[in-house]
């Protein structure tokens, strides 16, 4: 059967007690205890039954409560036929109570069956149950017909309103669960992105440093095989050691940048130009402001790579570094006057400006490197 509004059960979240706020659960439980206590008191104080008769009536009320509890469990599990059997048993208990003179408990059970059926059963099954229960109520009631009709309509509306309220609470519960799942997935994605970012930083640093060390160590090996001068071999080993020290320092700097604990970008560029020596100079334009960690690290890495390439391929050439804080992006421009020396001049099998270009593209920016009017130009643009 195709599920529609007539055959659809209220959602499990709507039927769970946890979907109701704690104060409301306490109030509902208190009302149920009061009603049950009044019915139980009426069984023992009835003038028509005494002794074993009152005890049997009390046992019948306890049985009705147990059946009602089982009905709540089967409806929670969306089991139609057991739920219908239990509600029919409740109606039968009410008929038996009426037959021995317990009219008020019978009326309460019939009205309760009508309300909870409309609240917890599919509409196609709830309407017949509510109709039978309200028919019993109307048949034994001694009120005026207009009052009976108004009461019956009110009970139907109350059951349907409770159903709508339960559905609304169930929808809110599902949305809350989905939101929590989305937040957990977002946190996991952020953690994975952070790990990837750290791995990318360390990869870039180590690829550059280790490749340079390999060059010096390989040269030292060849010199040893040729019985070269001890000082030449020592120079190569010392150079490899310096590369290792620089690589370790750059790795620490990269991790500090990822944690947000690093020197301002302007100071870093000034120190980098000072270390480069020669005729290098740095210019800062635009309104200075803090940059995101990845954007700041991209600028630092590109500046390092560009100055390293300039020293390697155009020694002694003048280098100009300009950092421009534009409205929606930051632009790094590095120019040297040593003439063209290729687009990708990095070491280590292609790591260098090509890797920096990939980094810029991941941030939504761009990197261009190539010969200009006076020399080689590297331009990085990163949106911020």
Short mmCIF file of C-alpha atoms in Angstrom, two decimals, residues 147-370:
data_model
loop_
_atom_site.label_atom_id
_atom_site.label_comp_id
_atom_site.label_asym_id
_atom_site.label_seq_id
_atom_site.Cartn_x
_atom_site.Cartn_y
_atom_site.Cartn_z
CA UNK A 147 -23.25 18.64 24.99
CA UNK A 148 -22.37 15.11 23.94
CA UNK A 149 -21.71 16.21 20.36
CA UNK A 150 -19.60 19.16 21.49
CA UNK A 151 -17.58 16.90 23.80
CA UNK A 152 -17.04 14.33 21.05
CA UNK A 153 -15.90 17.01 18.59
CA UNK A 154 -13.62 18.50 21.21
CA UNK A 155 -12.03 15.11 21.89
CA UNK A 156 -11.44 14.56 18.16
CA UNK A 157 -9.86 17.97 17.81
CA UNK A 158 -7.75 17.40 20.94
CA UNK A 159 -6.45 14.10 19.55
CA UNK A 160 -5.62 15.63 16.18
CA UNK A 161 -3.94 18.67 17.77
CA UNK A 162 -1.83 16.35 19.91
CA UNK A 163 -0.90 14.46 16.75
CA UNK A 164 0.17 17.68 15.00
CA UNK A 165 2.10 18.76 18.09
CA UNK A 166 3.88 15.40 18.24
CA UNK A 167 4.75 15.62 14.53
CA UNK A 168 6.15 19.12 15.04
CA UNK A 169 8.26 17.94 17.97
CA UNK A 170 9.41 14.94 15.94
CA UNK A 171 10.42 17.17 13.04
CA UNK A 172 12.35 19.42 15.42
CA UNK A 173 14.07 16.38 16.90
CA UNK A 174 15.05 15.10 13.44
CA UNK A 175 16.37 18.52 12.43
CA UNK A 176 18.38 18.70 15.64
CA UNK A 177 19.85 15.26 14.97
CA UNK A 178 20.69 16.21 11.39
CA UNK A 179 22.27 19.47 12.57
CA UNK A 180 24.42 17.61 15.07
CA UNK A 181 25.47 15.13 12.39
CA UNK A 182 26.25 18.01 10.02
CA UNK A 183 28.34 19.73 12.68
CA UNK A 184 30.22 16.52 13.40
CA UNK A 185 30.87 16.02 9.68
CA UNK A 186 31.96 19.65 9.35
CA UNK A 187 34.35 19.26 12.28
CA UNK A 188 35.76 16.08 10.77
CA UNK A 189 36.17 17.78 7.39
CA UNK A 190 37.92 20.72 9.03
CA UNK A 191 40.25 18.34 10.86
CA UNK A 192 41.08 16.51 7.63
CA UNK A 193 41.66 19.82 5.84
CA UNK A 194 43.96 20.93 8.65
CA UNK A 195 45.92 17.69 8.42
CA UNK A 196 46.20 18.08 4.65
CA UNK A 197 47.38 21.65 5.06
CA UNK A 198 50.05 20.65 7.58
CA UNK A 199 51.14 17.77 5.34
CA UNK A 200 51.35 20.11 2.33
CA UNK A 201 53.45 22.62 4.26
CA UNK A 202 55.88 20.00 5.57
CA UNK A 203 56.02 18.35 2.13
CA UNK A 204 56.96 21.60 0.43
CA UNK A 205 59.62 22.43 3.01
CA UNK A 206 61.19 18.99 3.18
CA UNK A 207 61.08 18.42 -0.58
CA UNK A 208 63.11 21.58 -1.10
CA UNK A 209 65.51 20.96 1.80
CA UNK A 210 66.13 17.25 1.30
CA UNK A 211 66.73 17.55 -2.41
CA UNK A 212 69.42 20.15 -1.79
CA UNK A 213 70.99 17.96 0.89
CA UNK A 214 71.05 15.02 -1.52
CA UNK A 215 72.99 17.10 -4.03
CA UNK A 216 75.68 17.98 -1.50
CA UNK A 217 75.87 14.47 -0.03
CA UNK A 218 76.14 12.93 -3.49
CA UNK A 219 78.94 15.35 -4.32
CA UNK A 220 80.68 14.43 -1.06
CA UNK A 221 80.38 10.73 -1.94
CA UNK A 222 81.94 11.29 -5.35
CA UNK A 223 84.76 13.31 -3.81
CA UNK A 224 85.48 10.52 -1.31
CA UNK A 225 85.56 7.94 -4.11
CA UNK A 226 88.08 10.10 -5.99
CA UNK A 227 90.23 10.63 -2.88
CA UNK A 228 89.65 14.37 -3.14
CA UNK A 229 90.98 16.94 -0.73
CA UNK A 230 89.59 16.61 2.81
CA UNK A 231 88.54 20.25 2.92
CA UNK A 232 86.42 19.88 -0.22
CA UNK A 233 84.62 16.91 1.29
CA UNK A 234 84.15 18.78 4.57
CA UNK A 235 82.71 21.78 2.72
CA UNK A 236 80.08 19.58 1.09
CA UNK A 237 79.15 17.91 4.40
CA UNK A 238 78.92 21.29 6.14
CA UNK A 239 76.72 22.59 3.32
CA UNK A 240 74.43 19.56 3.67
CA UNK A 241 74.31 20.14 7.42
CA UNK A 242 73.36 23.77 6.84
CA UNK A 243 70.60 22.69 4.48
CA UNK A 244 69.27 20.30 7.13
CA UNK A 245 69.35 23.05 9.75
CA UNK A 246 67.55 25.47 7.45
CA UNK A 247 64.98 22.82 6.55
CA UNK A 248 64.28 22.16 10.23
CA UNK A 249 63.92 25.88 10.89
CA UNK A 250 61.55 26.26 7.96
CA UNK A 251 59.49 23.29 9.15
CA UNK A 252 59.15 24.86 12.59
CA UNK A 253 58.22 28.14 10.98
CA UNK A 254 55.58 26.44 8.83
CA UNK A 255 54.03 24.75 11.88
CA UNK A 256 54.09 28.07 13.76
CA UNK A 257 52.34 29.72 10.82
CA UNK A 258 49.64 27.05 10.82
CA UNK A 259 49.08 27.64 14.53
CA UNK A 260 48.86 31.40 13.94
CA UNK A 261 52.05 32.00 15.95
CA UNK A 262 54.39 33.77 13.55
CA UNK A 263 56.02 37.11 12.93
CA UNK A 264 54.14 39.74 10.90
CA UNK A 265 54.44 39.30 7.17
CA UNK A 266 56.18 42.64 6.65
CA UNK A 267 58.89 41.79 9.21
CA UNK A 268 59.36 38.38 7.63
CA UNK A 269 59.92 39.86 4.17
CA UNK A 270 62.33 42.43 5.58
CA UNK A 271 64.34 39.67 7.31
CA UNK A 272 64.24 37.54 4.16
CA UNK A 273 65.59 40.39 2.00
CA UNK A 274 68.26 41.18 4.59
CA UNK A 275 69.37 37.54 4.62
CA UNK A 276 69.44 37.47 0.81
CA UNK A 277 71.98 40.29 0.80
CA UNK A 278 73.00 42.01 -2.41
CA UNK A 279 70.83 44.84 -3.66
CA UNK A 280 67.48 43.33 -2.64
CA UNK A 281 64.83 45.73 -1.35
CA UNK A 282 61.24 45.37 -0.16
CA UNK A 283 58.28 47.76 -0.57
CA UNK A 284 54.91 47.53 1.20
CA UNK A 285 51.87 49.34 -0.25
CA UNK A 286 48.23 49.49 0.72
CA UNK A 287 46.56 49.25 4.12
CA UNK A 288 48.34 46.65 6.20
CA UNK A 289 46.11 44.04 7.86
CA UNK A 290 46.40 40.48 9.21
CA UNK A 291 46.03 37.75 6.60
CA UNK A 292 44.60 34.23 6.95
CA UNK A 293 47.23 31.66 7.89
CA UNK A 294 47.25 29.91 4.50
CA UNK A 295 47.41 33.16 2.52
CA UNK A 296 50.22 34.47 4.70
CA UNK A 297 52.13 31.20 4.39
CA UNK A 298 51.70 31.17 0.60
CA UNK A 299 53.20 34.66 0.35
CA UNK A 300 56.12 33.65 2.56
CA UNK A 301 56.86 30.45 0.62
CA UNK A 302 56.67 32.18 -2.78
CA UNK A 303 58.95 34.97 -1.59
CA UNK A 304 61.46 32.41 -0.27
CA UNK A 305 61.36 30.40 -3.49
CA UNK A 306 61.70 33.47 -5.72
CA UNK A 307 64.69 34.85 -3.78
CA UNK A 308 66.34 31.41 -3.72
CA UNK A 309 65.97 31.12 -7.49
CA UNK A 310 67.34 34.64 -7.96
CA UNK A 311 70.44 33.85 -5.87
CA UNK A 312 70.98 30.55 -7.69
CA UNK A 313 70.42 31.67 -11.29
CA UNK A 314 71.16 35.40 -11.16
CA UNK A 315 73.81 35.89 -8.43
CA UNK A 316 74.51 39.50 -7.67
CA UNK A 317 71.43 40.76 -9.52
CA UNK A 318 69.22 43.37 -7.96
CA UNK A 319 65.94 42.04 -6.55
CA UNK A 320 62.83 44.09 -5.80
CA UNK A 321 60.07 42.66 -3.60
CA UNK A 322 56.72 44.48 -3.48
CA UNK A 323 53.77 43.49 -1.31
CA UNK A 324 50.49 45.24 -2.15
CA UNK A 325 47.45 45.05 0.13
CA UNK A 326 44.58 45.54 -2.31
CA UNK A 327 40.91 45.75 -1.36
CA UNK A 328 40.09 42.08 -1.96
CA UNK A 329 43.47 40.47 -2.53
CA UNK A 330 47.12 40.61 -1.63
CA UNK A 331 49.71 40.78 -4.43
CA UNK A 332 53.35 39.77 -4.10
CA UNK A 333 55.68 40.86 -6.92
CA UNK A 334 59.33 39.71 -6.99
CA UNK A 335 61.59 40.99 -9.82
CA UNK A 336 65.27 40.47 -10.47
CA UNK A 337 67.50 42.04 -13.12
CA UNK A 338 69.46 38.90 -13.93
CA UNK A 339 67.71 38.00 -17.18
CA UNK A 340 65.33 35.14 -17.94
CA UNK A 341 66.03 31.85 -16.19
CA UNK A 342 63.02 29.65 -16.88
CA UNK A 343 59.58 29.39 -15.38
CA UNK A 344 60.01 26.55 -12.93
CA UNK A 345 63.42 26.83 -11.32
CA UNK A 346 62.79 24.81 -8.20
CA UNK A 347 64.80 21.82 -7.12
CA UNK A 348 63.84 18.34 -6.26
CA UNK A 349 62.19 17.09 -9.41
CA UNK A 350 59.80 19.96 -10.09
CA UNK A 351 59.13 21.32 -6.58
CA UNK A 352 59.45 25.08 -6.63
CA UNK A 353 57.37 27.66 -8.41
CA UNK A 354 55.20 24.88 -9.83
CA UNK A 355 54.34 23.78 -6.29
CA UNK A 356 53.71 27.40 -5.33
CA UNK A 357 51.33 27.75 -8.27
CA UNK A 358 49.36 24.74 -7.03
CA UNK A 359 49.25 26.28 -3.56
CA UNK A 360 47.92 29.57 -4.97
CA UNK A 361 45.24 27.79 -6.99
CA UNK A 362 44.06 25.93 -3.88
CA UNK A 363 43.49 29.34 -2.28
CA UNK A 364 41.60 30.63 -5.33
CA UNK A 365 44.51 32.78 -6.48
CA UNK A 366 47.13 32.66 -9.22
CA UNK A 367 50.88 32.69 -9.70
CA UNK A 368 52.74 33.83 -12.81
CA UNK A 369 56.46 33.42 -13.34
CA UNK A 370 58.42 34.36 -16.44
#
